[in-house]
Each structure stands twice: as C-alpha cells, then as structure tokens.
Amino acid sequence: MRWDIFCQIVDNYGDAGVCWRLARSLTSLHGQEVRIFCDDLPTLNLLASGVDPEIKSKVDIQAWEASFSNTRHPIQGPDVVIEAFGCDLPERYLASLLIAPKKPIIINLEYLSAEPWITEFHGKPSPQAHGISKYFFFPGFQTNAGGILIDPVPPESPISATTIPASLKTSWQLLRPNAKRMSVFCYPGAPLLQWLEDLGVLGENFDIVLTHGQLEQLQFSSGHPNQAITLPESIQLIPIPFVSQDEYDWVLSQCDFNIVRGEDSFVRAQLAGKPFIWHIYPQEDRAHEVKLAAFLDLYLEDASQELKHAVIAAMTWAMPSDWFDSIEGWNSHSKAWRADLLQKQADGGLTARLMGFVA
Ligand code: TRH
C-alpha cells in the first residue's frame, strides 16, 4: 500500500521520532511505500541520520509544502493517510484527495497511553463532512489497543563492548569500568541536581550520560548558568551531542538505568530491559499524572509490594536513597517486563496492527 504520513513538529522531537520509526518499520519490515511530509526537515533528518542508507532511502522524506503538489499519478494516490497526533492535513492536499478517483482512508494516530478507556475508542470512525473515512488509532499496551511501536527490536544484550557509534567514541572513553551508567533525557522542571547530589552519597560510582541540552538545563537550575556544576566525586557527568535515533537507542541499551521522557524514548527504555524513570510530558490540566498512574498500574501489576513502593517513588522523583535498595529487584522486573511486552506485541506491534486495521 501507499502511505502518506503527515508530521508537524510542535516543540520536541517526539512527533518526528514516532513518524520516522513508523515509516521505517512500514518500509523495511513490511514492504510498504511511504512518504513523510514534515514541517521541520532538519529535525527529522537528524533523527534519521546514521541509519543504514538502504533503510533510509526507502522512505521518501518531503517538506510539508511538497504535499500540495501531489507528485504521484492521480490513480496512484495514497491508500492510507496518517495524521500523526491529530495534525490537520493541508487544505490543498485534502482537496487533491477529494478529486482523486480512489479515496484513501485517513488515520488519526493518537498518543500512546496505558489508560483503559482507549480500547473503547480505538479504531472508531470519525465522520467527516468531506466524506473520506477517518478513524482514530490508539497505540496502547493492551492486546485490544493499537499496539506499541517496537521496531527495530533491540537485541536482549547485557552491557557489553558492542561497536561504539562514531559520534559517541570520545564520550565513551570517559566511562569508568567500576561505575554504574545512567542516561538522562528529561524535561526542565525535574529536580535533577538534587537527585544527582543524593545519588552521590550512595557509596557507588555513577557515570551520568547527559543527552544534548541536559547539562545547560542542570546549570540553569543550579541558579548559576555559567558555572560548572559541583557534585560528589562519585558522580561523573558526561554530556553527549544530539545523536541519531538509532544511536540514542544504543545509548539506552548500554546504560544500567535511564531517565526518559515523551513517548518514544519511554518505549525504548522499556525495550532496553533496564529500570527507568519516565519523566512524562507535563500537561497543564495534570492529565499526565493520570497517564503515569495508568502505566504504573500495568507495569507493576505483578510486582511485590516493596518493589511497587520503590518504583512509584522513583517515578515521582523521590531521591535515589529512598528506593535504590530495590534496584536488583527492579532489574529483574525490567527484563521480565520487556519479555512480556514483546510477547504481547508478537503480532508485530503497532505497525502490523495498523496494517491489519487498514486492510
Ligand atoms: O522529544 P520528546 O519530549 O517528545 C514529546 C513526546 O512526543 C510527547 O508525547 C509530546 O506530547 C511532546 O513531545 C510534545 O520525547 P520522545 O517522545 O521520547 O521523543 C524523543 C525522540 O528523539 C525519540 O525518538 C528519541 C530521539 N532522540 C534522538 O534521536 N537523539 C537524541 O540524542 C535524543 C536525546 C533523542
């Protein structure tokens, strides 16, 4: 089938991250023909860089405006049009669909949520005045939701010396063999400085891999934006550049613990099979608290009472000294959760369910 994916990048990287991951999965694993129309090509290309050129070349990445002049022959119009996260289709593109002999179906690809209500809304039609069928598609953990974007599935690997991406070689040389490794990708507003100070009194060495912009965020939160951050000696900060999506996935798999955010890094942290803190995107009406609670209900369903307390504390930014004693149990839980997640998505996850739905 022919797919057109529309991606509008509001502020962060998540929209591009999800669209790119879906596009490469549709083309490389499912043999589909895909175009992405994006209003921020530099961001999308940055995420997609570093990927095997053969994989990248299969996805036709276009500027948003290119959709106005549909370069396909009218009878080769799209079979499926994806509005990622409910972005509105450009009017001129929509007009071209209306006069095309073959009508596609439009999918409003929603945000991932573990909330139970999504299964009632998943796959429901959204009648449109223009007459082209449009449906809601809700990614989710439940078997009767839209699934999770699991591709490419990372190998189940313990931390080992796998090939280090070129962009990370310098930073990786700084790692200490006797240190635990943590990566940090969170929003401003997390009490990260205090968290790291507390980590520093646990009596272990920690190497903290700070993703692009996190060091500046830390300095800003310290109240001295131009000064170096002072932390206990056991804590080493290692800032890394913004890397491609594949390289970021690699970073997650190479750390013992990850702090992630948004929805794509959140899924990748789970697939890495390591304990993680999900710094969920804060919403003004505090809807994020409900979403986090719904996820924790699922994630901790089979966990012991002690582990439940520890993980809930960690995910709500309690200091590491409050919960780090439970890290071994959390390690085992993370591996089991990964296995369970993959088993529940053994049908191919979101991409395969989307294809099945469209068919
Ligand atoms: O960037 P995000 O905060 O995006 C968020 C979410 O999509 C959220 O749901 C949405 O409401 C909000 O934006 C507006 O976090 P997320 O979803 O984890 O996306 C980050 C993407 O960037 C992910 O695909 C991983 C990728 N990435 C890299 O490719 N290289 C990097 O160096 C880093 C740090 C991330």
mmCIF file of C-alpha atoms and ligand atoms in Angstrom:
data_model
loop_
_atom_site.group_PDB
_atom_site.id
_atom_site.type_symbol
_atom_site.label_atom_id
_atom_site.label_comp_id
_atom_site.label_asym_id
_atom_site.label_seq_id
_atom_site.Cartn_x
_atom_site.Cartn_y
_atom_site.Cartn_z
ATOM 1 C CA MET A 1 0.000 0.000 0.000
ATOM 2 C CA ARG A 2 0.969 3.633 -0.401
ATOM 3 C CA TRP A 3 1.152 5.660 2.777
ATOM 4 C CA ASP A 4 1.417 9.417 3.319
ATOM 5 C CA ILE A 5 2.402 10.366 6.864
ATOM 6 C CA PHE A 6 1.934 13.971 7.979
ATOM 7 C CA CYS A 7 4.208 15.120 10.766
ATOM 8 C CA GLN A 8 4.084 18.531 12.391
ATOM 9 C CA ILE A 9 6.808 19.171 14.931
ATOM 10 C CA VAL A 10 5.353 21.303 17.679
ATOM 11 C CA ASP A 11 8.315 21.673 20.007
ATOM 12 C CA ASN A 12 10.128 18.483 20.963
ATOM 13 C CA TYR A 13 11.375 15.502 18.979
ATOM 14 C CA GLY A 14 8.634 13.013 19.756
ATOM 15 C CA ASP A 15 6.459 13.673 16.701
ATOM 16 C CA ALA A 16 9.381 13.201 14.333
ATOM 17 C CA GLY A 17 10.635 10.257 16.380
ATOM 18 C CA VAL A 18 7.370 8.345 16.126
ATOM 19 C CA CYS A 19 6.761 9.185 12.441
ATOM 20 C CA TRP A 20 10.256 8.147 11.445
ATOM 21 C CA ARG A 21 10.093 4.914 13.418
ATOM 22 C CA LEU A 22 6.718 4.055 11.901
ATOM 23 C CA ALA A 23 7.868 4.919 8.373
ATOM 24 C CA ARG A 24 10.987 2.766 8.525
ATOM 25 C CA SER A 25 9.053 -0.105 10.024
ATOM 26 C CA LEU A 26 6.398 0.111 7.259
ATOM 27 C CA THR A 27 9.017 0.183 4.505
ATOM 28 C CA SER A 28 11.843 -2.001 5.750
ATOM 29 C CA LEU A 29 9.876 -4.656 7.575
ATOM 30 C CA HIS A 30 6.526 -4.604 5.803
ATOM 31 C CA GLY A 31 7.434 -3.638 2.235
ATOM 32 C CA GLN A 32 5.137 -0.600 2.123
ATOM 33 C CA GLU A 33 5.653 2.576 0.088
ATOM 34 C CA VAL A 34 5.883 5.577 2.408
ATOM 35 C CA ARG A 35 6.198 9.329 2.121
ATOM 36 C CA ILE A 36 6.579 11.589 5.169
ATOM 37 C CA PHE A 37 5.575 15.223 4.836
ATOM 38 C CA CYS A 38 7.190 17.147 7.659
ATOM 39 C CA ASP A 39 7.260 20.825 8.583
ATOM 40 C CA ASP A 40 10.733 20.551 10.139
ATOM 41 C CA LEU A 41 13.026 18.588 7.857
ATOM 42 C CA PRO A 42 16.291 19.336 9.725
ATOM 43 C CA THR A 43 14.922 17.696 12.888
ATOM 44 C CA LEU A 44 13.554 14.694 11.034
ATOM 45 C CA ASN A 45 16.768 14.232 9.074
ATOM 46 C CA LEU A 46 18.819 14.497 12.236
ATOM 47 C CA LEU A 47 16.865 11.690 13.849
ATOM 48 C CA ALA A 48 17.091 9.588 10.709
ATOM 49 C CA SER A 49 20.797 10.188 10.151
ATOM 50 C CA GLY A 50 23.228 7.428 10.945
ATOM 51 C CA VAL A 51 20.746 4.790 9.903
ATOM 52 C CA ASP A 52 21.708 2.223 7.268
ATOM 53 C CA PRO A 53 21.400 4.209 3.962
ATOM 54 C CA GLU A 54 19.403 1.373 2.450
ATOM 55 C CA ILE A 55 16.772 1.708 5.182
ATOM 56 C CA LYS A 56 16.710 5.489 4.892
ATOM 57 C CA SER A 57 16.435 5.531 1.112
ATOM 58 C CA LYS A 58 13.221 3.518 1.270
ATOM 59 C CA VAL A 59 11.357 6.362 2.990
ATOM 60 C CA ASP A 60 10.529 9.369 0.859
ATOM 61 C CA ILE A 61 11.071 12.343 3.177
ATOM 62 C CA GLN A 62 9.442 15.521 1.884
ATOM 63 C CA ALA A 63 8.806 19.057 3.065
ATOM 64 C CA TRP A 64 5.248 19.737 4.281
ATOM 65 C CA GLU A 65 4.607 22.044 1.307
ATOM 66 C CA ALA A 66 5.550 19.321 -1.171
ATOM 67 C CA SER A 67 2.251 17.642 -0.350
ATOM 68 C CA PHE A 68 0.405 20.490 -2.106
ATOM 69 C CA SER A 69 1.714 19.348 -5.454
ATOM 70 C CA ASN A 70 0.964 15.646 -5.281
ATOM 71 C CA THR A 71 3.749 14.166 -7.382
ATOM 72 C CA ARG A 72 2.063 10.795 -7.701
ATOM 73 C CA HIS A 73 -0.138 9.997 -10.650
ATOM 74 C CA PRO A 74 -3.779 10.530 -9.530
ATOM 75 C CA ILE A 75 -4.625 6.855 -9.832
ATOM 76 C CA GLN A 76 -1.570 6.062 -7.725
ATOM 77 C CA GLY A 77 -2.797 8.188 -4.857
ATOM 78 C CA PRO A 78 -2.238 7.085 -1.266
ATOM 79 C CA ASP A 79 -4.145 4.172 0.206
ATOM 80 C CA VAL A 80 -3.611 5.485 3.721
ATOM 81 C CA VAL A 81 -3.034 8.978 5.069
ATOM 82 C CA ILE A 82 -1.746 9.330 8.620
ATOM 83 C CA GLU A 83 -2.336 12.472 10.618
ATOM 84 C CA ALA A 84 0.247 11.989 13.318
ATOM 85 C CA PHE A 85 -1.030 13.175 16.688
ATOM 86 C CA GLY A 86 -4.082 14.744 15.081
ATOM 87 C CA CYS A 87 -2.232 17.295 12.963
ATOM 88 C CA ASP A 88 -4.526 18.863 10.341
ATOM 89 C CA LEU A 89 -3.921 17.916 6.720
ATOM 90 C CA PRO A 90 -3.003 20.841 4.463
ATOM 91 C CA GLU A 91 -6.187 22.011 2.716
ATOM 92 C CA ARG A 92 -4.676 21.788 -0.747
ATOM 93 C CA TYR A 93 -3.592 18.206 -0.151
ATOM 94 C CA LEU A 94 -7.038 17.308 1.149
ATOM 95 C CA ALA A 95 -8.583 18.920 -1.918
ATOM 96 C CA SER A 96 -6.427 16.710 -4.138
ATOM 97 C CA LEU A 97 -7.724 13.641 -2.307
ATOM 98 C CA LEU A 98 -11.307 14.718 -2.846
ATOM 99 C CA ILE A 99 -10.957 14.790 -6.618
ATOM 100 C CA ALA A 100 -8.836 11.630 -6.830
ATOM 101 C CA PRO A 101 -10.609 8.605 -8.336
ATOM 102 C CA LYS A 102 -9.586 6.392 -5.434
ATOM 103 C CA LYS A 103 -10.218 7.583 -1.873
ATOM 104 C CA PRO A 104 -7.716 6.686 0.837
ATOM 105 C CA ILE A 105 -8.594 6.200 4.454
ATOM 106 C CA ILE A 106 -7.336 8.746 6.944
ATOM 107 C CA ILE A 107 -5.953 7.624 10.280
ATOM 108 C CA ASN A 108 -5.595 9.931 13.226
ATOM 109 C CA LEU A 109 -2.645 8.345 15.014
ATOM 110 C CA GLU A 110 -3.031 9.250 18.678
ATOM 111 C CA TYR A 111 -0.607 9.425 21.607
ATOM 112 C CA LEU A 112 0.369 6.241 23.383
ATOM 113 C CA SER A 113 -1.482 5.716 26.636
ATOM 114 C CA ALA A 114 -1.953 2.891 29.127
ATOM 115 C CA GLU A 115 -5.356 4.253 30.191
ATOM 116 C CA PRO A 116 -8.130 1.638 29.946
ATOM 117 C CA TRP A 117 -10.598 3.937 28.090
ATOM 118 C CA ILE A 118 -8.520 3.989 24.912
ATOM 119 C CA THR A 119 -9.603 0.484 23.956
ATOM 120 C CA GLU A 120 -13.199 1.707 23.634
ATOM 121 C CA PHE A 121 -12.181 4.481 21.270
ATOM 122 C CA HIS A 122 -9.501 2.633 19.331
ATOM 123 C CA GLY A 123 -10.483 2.069 15.691
ATOM 124 C CA LYS A 124 -13.655 4.139 15.905
ATOM 125 C CA PRO A 125 -14.701 6.179 12.860
ATOM 126 C CA SER A 126 -14.703 9.943 12.944
ATOM 127 C CA PRO A 127 -17.272 11.015 10.341
ATOM 128 C CA GLN A 128 -16.065 13.906 8.179
ATOM 129 C CA ALA A 129 -18.088 16.420 6.164
ATOM 130 C CA HIS A 130 -15.799 15.760 3.183
ATOM 131 C CA GLY A 131 -16.818 12.109 3.120
ATOM 132 C CA ILE A 132 -13.382 10.439 3.264
ATOM 133 C CA SER A 133 -13.323 7.822 6.008
ATOM 134 C CA LYS A 134 -11.288 8.765 9.030
ATOM 135 C CA TYR A 135 -10.512 6.615 12.075
ATOM 136 C CA PHE A 136 -8.899 7.011 15.448
ATOM 137 C CA PHE A 137 -5.964 4.720 16.105
ATOM 138 C CA PHE A 138 -4.826 4.473 19.716
ATOM 139 C CA PRO A 139 -1.412 2.954 20.424
ATOM 140 C CA GLY A 140 -1.515 1.041 23.685
ATOM 141 C CA PHE A 141 -0.226 -1.811 25.799
ATOM 142 C CA GLN A 142 -3.451 -3.766 25.855
ATOM 143 C CA THR A 143 -3.978 -6.529 23.307
ATOM 144 C CA ASN A 144 -7.137 -4.793 22.034
ATOM 145 C CA ALA A 145 -5.427 -1.395 21.537
ATOM 146 C CA GLY A 146 -3.268 -0.232 18.630
ATOM 147 C CA GLY A 147 -0.054 -1.741 19.956
ATOM 148 C CA ILE A 148 3.407 -0.356 20.535
ATOM 149 C CA LEU A 149 5.961 0.775 18.007
ATOM 150 C CA ILE A 150 8.602 -1.820 18.798
ATOM 151 C CA ASP A 151 10.786 -1.678 15.682
ATOM 152 C CA PRO A 152 13.657 -2.140 15.440
ATOM 153 C CA VAL A 153 13.541 -4.549 18.379
ATOM 154 C CA PRO A 154 16.824 -4.149 20.252
ATOM 155 C CA PRO A 155 18.732 -7.351 20.994
ATOM 156 C CA GLU A 156 18.485 -8.579 24.542
ATOM 157 C CA SER A 157 22.016 -7.687 25.461
ATOM 158 C CA PRO A 158 23.749 -7.328 28.744
ATOM 159 C CA ILE A 159 26.084 -4.345 28.830
ATOM 160 C CA SER A 160 28.978 -5.415 26.655
ATOM 161 C CA ALA A 161 31.526 -3.872 24.362
ATOM 162 C CA THR A 162 29.455 -3.618 21.209
ATOM 163 C CA THR A 163 30.571 -1.268 18.429
ATOM 164 C CA ILE A 164 30.574 2.294 19.712
ATOM 165 C CA PRO A 165 28.957 4.797 17.300
ATOM 166 C CA ALA A 166 31.498 7.319 15.967
ATOM 167 C CA SER A 167 29.638 10.292 17.483
ATOM 168 C CA LEU A 168 29.963 8.753 20.956
ATOM 169 C CA LYS A 169 33.532 7.475 20.896
ATOM 170 C CA THR A 170 35.045 10.454 22.746
ATOM 171 C CA SER A 171 32.395 10.449 25.453
ATOM 172 C CA TRP A 172 32.534 6.681 25.881
ATOM 173 C CA GLN A 173 36.271 6.850 26.616
ATOM 174 C CA LEU A 174 35.439 8.739 29.803
ATOM 175 C CA LEU A 175 33.369 5.923 31.269
ATOM 176 C CA ARG A 176 34.812 4.285 34.362
ATOM 177 C CA PRO A 177 34.780 0.488 34.460
ATOM 178 C CA ASN A 178 33.697 0.439 38.099
ATOM 179 C CA ALA A 179 30.829 2.871 37.675
ATOM 180 C CA LYS A 180 27.121 2.321 37.106
ATOM 181 C CA ARG A 181 25.924 4.073 33.976
ATOM 182 C CA MET A 182 22.803 6.233 33.770
ATOM 183 C CA SER A 183 21.448 8.254 30.860
ATOM 184 C CA VAL A 184 19.390 11.405 31.300
ATOM 185 C CA PHE A 185 16.816 12.806 28.871
ATOM 186 C CA CYS A 186 14.206 14.759 30.817
ATOM 187 C CA TYR A 187 12.230 17.992 30.734
ATOM 188 C CA PRO A 188 13.144 21.153 32.636
ATOM 189 C CA GLY A 189 11.397 21.056 35.994
ATOM 190 C CA ALA A 190 12.790 17.728 37.209
ATOM 191 C CA PRO A 191 14.754 18.090 40.479
ATOM 192 C CA LEU A 192 17.772 16.621 38.719
ATOM 193 C CA LEU A 193 20.517 18.480 40.557
ATOM 194 C CA GLN A 194 19.251 17.462 43.981
ATOM 195 C CA TRP A 195 18.691 13.922 42.623
ATOM 196 C CA LEU A 196 22.321 13.664 41.492
ATOM 197 C CA GLU A 197 23.591 15.040 44.788
ATOM 198 C CA ASP A 198 21.619 12.380 46.591
ATOM 199 C CA LEU A 199 22.920 9.697 44.239
ATOM 200 C CA GLY A 200 26.397 10.858 45.187
ATOM 201 C CA VAL A 201 26.003 9.695 48.780
ATOM 202 C CA LEU A 202 25.036 6.113 47.950
ATOM 203 C CA GLY A 203 28.645 4.909 48.125
ATOM 204 C CA GLU A 204 28.855 3.810 44.462
ATOM 205 C CA ASN A 205 30.318 5.453 41.369
ATOM 206 C CA PHE A 206 27.876 6.684 38.751
ATOM 207 C CA ASP A 207 28.636 7.901 35.232
ATOM 208 C CA ILE A 208 25.801 10.136 34.092
ATOM 209 C CA VAL A 209 25.370 10.346 30.331
ATOM 210 C CA LEU A 210 23.650 13.678 29.724
ATOM 211 C CA THR A 211 21.854 13.932 26.388
ATOM 212 C CA HIS A 212 22.019 17.127 24.369
ATOM 213 C CA GLY A 213 20.954 20.189 26.373
ATOM 214 C CA GLN A 214 20.759 18.457 29.762
ATOM 215 C CA LEU A 215 23.973 19.999 31.115
ATOM 216 C CA GLU A 216 22.727 23.503 30.317
ATOM 217 C CA GLN A 217 19.400 22.600 31.954
ATOM 218 C CA LEU A 218 21.274 21.481 35.074
ATOM 219 C CA GLN A 219 23.375 24.645 35.173
ATOM 220 C CA PHE A 220 20.285 26.775 34.760
ATOM 221 C CA SER A 221 18.503 25.001 37.590
ATOM 222 C CA SER A 222 21.525 25.499 39.867
ATOM 223 C CA GLY A 223 20.960 29.254 39.657
ATOM 224 C CA HIS A 224 24.486 29.738 38.206
ATOM 225 C CA PRO A 225 24.082 29.157 34.483
ATOM 226 C CA ASN A 226 27.702 29.992 33.688
ATOM 227 C CA GLN A 227 29.373 27.917 36.374
ATOM 228 C CA ALA A 228 30.449 24.312 36.420
ATOM 229 C CA ILE A 229 28.206 22.003 38.423
ATOM 230 C CA THR A 230 29.718 20.746 41.675
ATOM 231 C CA LEU A 231 28.776 17.204 42.608
ATOM 232 C CA PRO A 232 30.258 14.487 44.843
ATOM 233 C CA GLU A 233 33.312 12.791 43.276
ATOM 234 C CA SER A 234 31.478 9.552 42.767
ATOM 235 C CA ILE A 235 29.332 11.288 40.165
ATOM 236 C CA GLN A 236 30.837 11.966 36.752
ATOM 237 C CA LEU A 237 28.808 13.969 34.225
ATOM 238 C CA ILE A 238 29.344 13.007 30.575
ATOM 239 C CA PRO A 239 27.494 15.276 28.129
ATOM 240 C CA ILE A 240 26.907 13.806 24.665
ATOM 241 C CA PRO A 241 25.764 15.517 21.465
ATOM 242 C CA PHE A 242 22.341 15.057 19.902
ATOM 243 C CA VAL A 243 22.709 11.696 18.193
ATOM 244 C CA SER A 244 20.574 9.868 15.658
ATOM 245 C CA GLN A 245 17.624 7.805 16.829
ATOM 246 C CA ASP A 246 19.474 4.520 16.350
ATOM 247 C CA GLU A 247 22.406 5.850 18.335
ATOM 248 C CA TYR A 248 20.140 7.053 21.110
ATOM 249 C CA ASP A 249 18.530 3.589 21.244
ATOM 250 C CA TRP A 250 22.061 2.211 21.555
ATOM 251 C CA VAL A 251 22.818 4.558 24.463
ATOM 252 C CA LEU A 252 19.736 3.300 26.305
ATOM 253 C CA SER A 253 20.790 -0.302 25.815
ATOM 254 C CA GLN A 254 24.287 0.453 27.129
ATOM 255 C CA CYS A 255 23.193 2.059 30.397
ATOM 256 C CA ASP A 256 22.148 0.417 33.652
ATOM 257 C CA PHE A 257 19.416 2.967 34.257
ATOM 258 C CA ASN A 258 17.715 5.509 32.011
ATOM 259 C CA ILE A 259 15.750 8.673 32.568
ATOM 260 C CA VAL A 260 13.483 9.180 29.578
ATOM 261 C CA ARG A 261 10.541 11.351 28.612
ATOM 262 C CA GLY A 262 7.875 11.827 25.915
ATOM 263 C CA GLU A 263 6.613 8.602 24.421
ATOM 264 C CA ASP A 264 9.196 7.231 22.029
ATOM 265 C CA SER A 265 12.126 7.211 24.459
ATOM 266 C CA PHE A 266 9.711 5.832 27.067
ATOM 267 C CA VAL A 267 9.041 2.780 24.887
ATOM 268 C CA ARG A 268 12.707 2.347 24.021
ATOM 269 C CA ALA A 269 13.661 2.385 27.695
ATOM 270 C CA GLN A 270 11.250 -0.497 28.274
ATOM 271 C CA LEU A 271 12.659 -2.423 25.331
ATOM 272 C CA ALA A 272 16.170 -1.866 26.686
ATOM 273 C CA GLY A 273 15.052 -4.026 29.618
ATOM 274 C CA LYS A 274 16.521 -1.714 32.268
ATOM 275 C CA PRO A 275 14.983 0.230 35.159
ATOM 276 C CA PHE A 276 13.964 3.725 34.104
ATOM 277 C CA ILE A 277 12.261 6.898 35.218
ATOM 278 C CA TRP A 278 9.598 8.151 32.836
ATOM 279 C CA HIS A 279 9.503 11.925 33.074
ATOM 280 C CA ILE A 280 6.170 12.187 31.321
ATOM 281 C CA TYR A 281 5.392 15.355 29.356
ATOM 282 C CA PRO A 282 3.768 17.689 31.910
ATOM 283 C CA GLN A 283 0.315 18.919 30.928
ATOM 284 C CA GLU A 284 -1.386 21.942 32.432
ATOM 285 C CA ASP A 285 -4.520 20.085 33.483
ATOM 286 C CA ARG A 286 -2.274 17.430 35.139
ATOM 287 C CA ALA A 287 -3.597 14.787 32.752
ATOM 288 C CA HIS A 288 -0.057 13.374 32.730
ATOM 289 C CA GLU A 289 -0.473 12.213 36.331
ATOM 290 C CA VAL A 290 -3.418 10.031 35.309
ATOM 291 C CA LYS A 291 -1.415 8.640 32.373
ATOM 292 C CA LEU A 292 1.569 7.853 34.565
ATOM 293 C CA ALA A 293 -0.642 6.156 37.160
ATOM 294 C CA ALA A 294 -2.305 4.061 34.422
ATOM 295 C CA PHE A 295 1.074 2.930 33.153
ATOM 296 C CA LEU A 296 2.329 2.109 36.639
ATOM 297 C CA ASP A 297 -0.793 0.027 37.293
ATOM 298 C CA LEU A 298 0.117 -2.159 34.322
ATOM 299 C CA TYR A 299 3.875 -2.098 34.796
ATOM 300 C CA LEU A 300 3.681 -3.076 38.453
ATOM 301 C CA GLU A 301 0.734 -5.453 38.285
ATOM 302 C CA ASP A 302 2.832 -8.486 39.264
ATOM 303 C CA ALA A 303 5.448 -6.676 41.367
ATOM 304 C CA SER A 304 5.952 -7.200 45.095
ATOM 305 C CA GLN A 305 4.640 -4.537 47.447
ATOM 306 C CA GLU A 306 8.208 -3.431 48.170
ATOM 307 C CA LEU A 307 9.070 -3.006 44.509
ATOM 308 C CA LYS A 308 5.807 -1.168 43.871
ATOM 309 C CA HIS A 309 6.695 1.387 46.556
ATOM 310 C CA ALA A 310 10.216 1.774 45.224
ATOM 311 C CA VAL A 311 9.256 2.215 41.570
ATOM 312 C CA ILE A 312 6.396 4.605 42.293
ATOM 313 C CA ALA A 313 8.748 6.653 44.483
ATOM 314 C CA ALA A 314 11.412 6.725 41.760
ATOM 315 C CA MET A 315 8.942 7.642 39.010
ATOM 316 C CA THR A 316 7.670 10.550 41.083
ATOM 317 C CA TRP A 317 11.196 11.846 41.663
ATOM 318 C CA ALA A 318 11.778 10.684 45.224
ATOM 319 C CA MET A 319 15.503 10.799 45.954
ATOM 320 C CA PRO A 320 17.527 7.688 44.965
ATOM 321 C CA SER A 321 18.420 6.999 48.617
ATOM 322 C CA ASP A 322 14.708 6.304 49.196
ATOM 323 C CA TRP A 323 14.469 3.488 46.649
ATOM 324 C CA PHE A 324 17.881 2.447 45.349
ATOM 325 C CA ASP A 325 17.970 -0.559 47.707
ATOM 326 C CA SER A 326 15.388 -2.156 45.419
ATOM 327 C CA ILE A 327 17.416 -1.792 42.234
ATOM 328 C CA GLU A 328 18.248 -5.509 41.926
ATOM 329 C CA GLY A 329 14.579 -6.452 42.100
ATOM 330 C CA TRP A 330 13.811 -3.679 39.613
ATOM 331 C CA ASN A 331 16.468 -5.066 37.240
ATOM 332 C CA SER A 332 14.807 -8.473 37.162
ATOM 333 C CA HIS A 333 11.391 -6.867 36.822
ATOM 334 C CA SER A 334 12.585 -4.801 33.822
ATOM 335 C CA LYS A 335 13.813 -7.881 31.995
ATOM 336 C CA ALA A 336 10.570 -9.724 32.666
ATOM 337 C CA TRP A 337 8.521 -6.692 31.568
ATOM 338 C CA ARG A 338 10.495 -6.477 28.312
ATOM 339 C CA ALA A 339 9.874 -10.146 27.579
ATOM 340 C CA ASP A 340 6.177 -9.813 28.385
ATOM 341 C CA LEU A 341 5.855 -6.667 26.277
ATOM 342 C CA LEU A 342 7.468 -8.337 23.283
ATOM 343 C CA GLN A 343 5.314 -11.387 23.711
ATOM 344 C CA LYS A 344 2.156 -9.227 23.749
ATOM 345 C CA GLN A 345 3.415 -7.462 20.623
ATOM 346 C CA ALA A 346 4.478 -10.690 18.922
ATOM 347 C CA ASP A 347 1.967 -9.924 16.170
ATOM 348 C CA GLY A 348 4.345 -7.144 15.035
ATOM 349 C CA GLY A 349 3.044 -4.429 17.343
ATOM 350 C CA LEU A 350 1.683 -1.106 16.160
ATOM 351 C CA THR A 351 2.836 -1.316 12.535
ATOM 352 C CA ALA A 352 1.344 -4.742 11.959
ATOM 353 C CA ARG A 353 -1.899 -3.825 13.759
ATOM 354 C CA LEU A 354 -2.167 -0.650 11.710
ATOM 355 C CA MET A 355 -1.725 -2.623 8.510
ATOM 356 C CA GLY A 356 -4.274 -5.183 9.649
ATOM 357 C CA PHE A 357 -6.716 -2.429 10.548
ATOM 358 C CA VAL A 358 -6.362 -0.707 7.197
ATOM 359 C CA ALA A 359 -6.714 -3.991 5.328
HETATM 360 O O1 TRH B 1 11.071 14.900 22.472
HETATM 361 P P1 TRH B 1 10.023 14.382 23.363
HETATM 362 O O2 TRH B 1 9.901 15.100 24.630
HETATM 363 O O3 TRH B 1 8.654 14.403 22.598
HETATM 364 C C1 TRH B 1 7.441 14.675 23.279
HETATM 365 C C2 TRH B 1 6.542 13.486 23.201
HETATM 366 O O4 TRH B 1 6.298 13.041 21.890
HETATM 367 C C3 TRH B 1 5.229 13.822 23.870
HETATM 368 O O5 TRH B 1 4.352 12.736 23.782
HETATM 369 C C4 TRH B 1 4.655 15.032 23.205
HETATM 370 O O6 TRH B 1 3.461 15.341 23.757
HETATM 371 C C5 TRH B 1 5.638 16.172 23.355
HETATM 372 O O7 TRH B 1 6.888 15.828 22.759
HETATM 373 C C6 TRH B 1 5.144 17.436 22.682
HETATM 374 O O8 TRH B 1 10.303 12.853 23.757
HETATM 375 P P2 TRH B 1 10.218 11.485 22.952
HETATM 376 O O9 TRH B 1 8.798 11.161 22.578
HETATM 377 O O10 TRH B 1 10.919 10.489 23.736
HETATM 378 O O11 TRH B 1 10.984 11.748 21.596
HETATM 379 C C7 TRH B 1 12.348 11.946 21.514
HETATM 380 C C8 TRH B 1 12.860 11.394 20.217
HETATM 381 O O12 TRH B 1 14.161 11.881 19.959
HETATM 382 C C9 TRH B 1 12.975 9.856 20.262
HETATM 383 O O13 TRH B 1 12.611 9.305 19.017
HETATM 384 C C10 TRH B 1 14.457 9.646 20.509
HETATM 385 C C11 TRH B 1 15.054 10.791 19.777
HETATM 386 N N1 TRH B 1 16.399 11.224 20.196
HETATM 387 C C12 TRH B 1 17.417 11.142 19.279
HETATM 388 O O14 TRH B 1 17.218 10.687 18.141
HETATM 389 N N2 TRH B 1 18.668 11.569 19.646
HETATM 390 C C13 TRH B 1 18.945 12.071 20.875
HETATM 391 O O15 TRH B 1 20.110 12.446 21.154
HETATM 392 C C14 TRH B 1 17.869 12.122 21.824
HETATM 393 C C15 TRH B 1 18.130 12.648 23.202
HETATM 394 C C16 TRH B 1 16.619 11.710 21.447
#
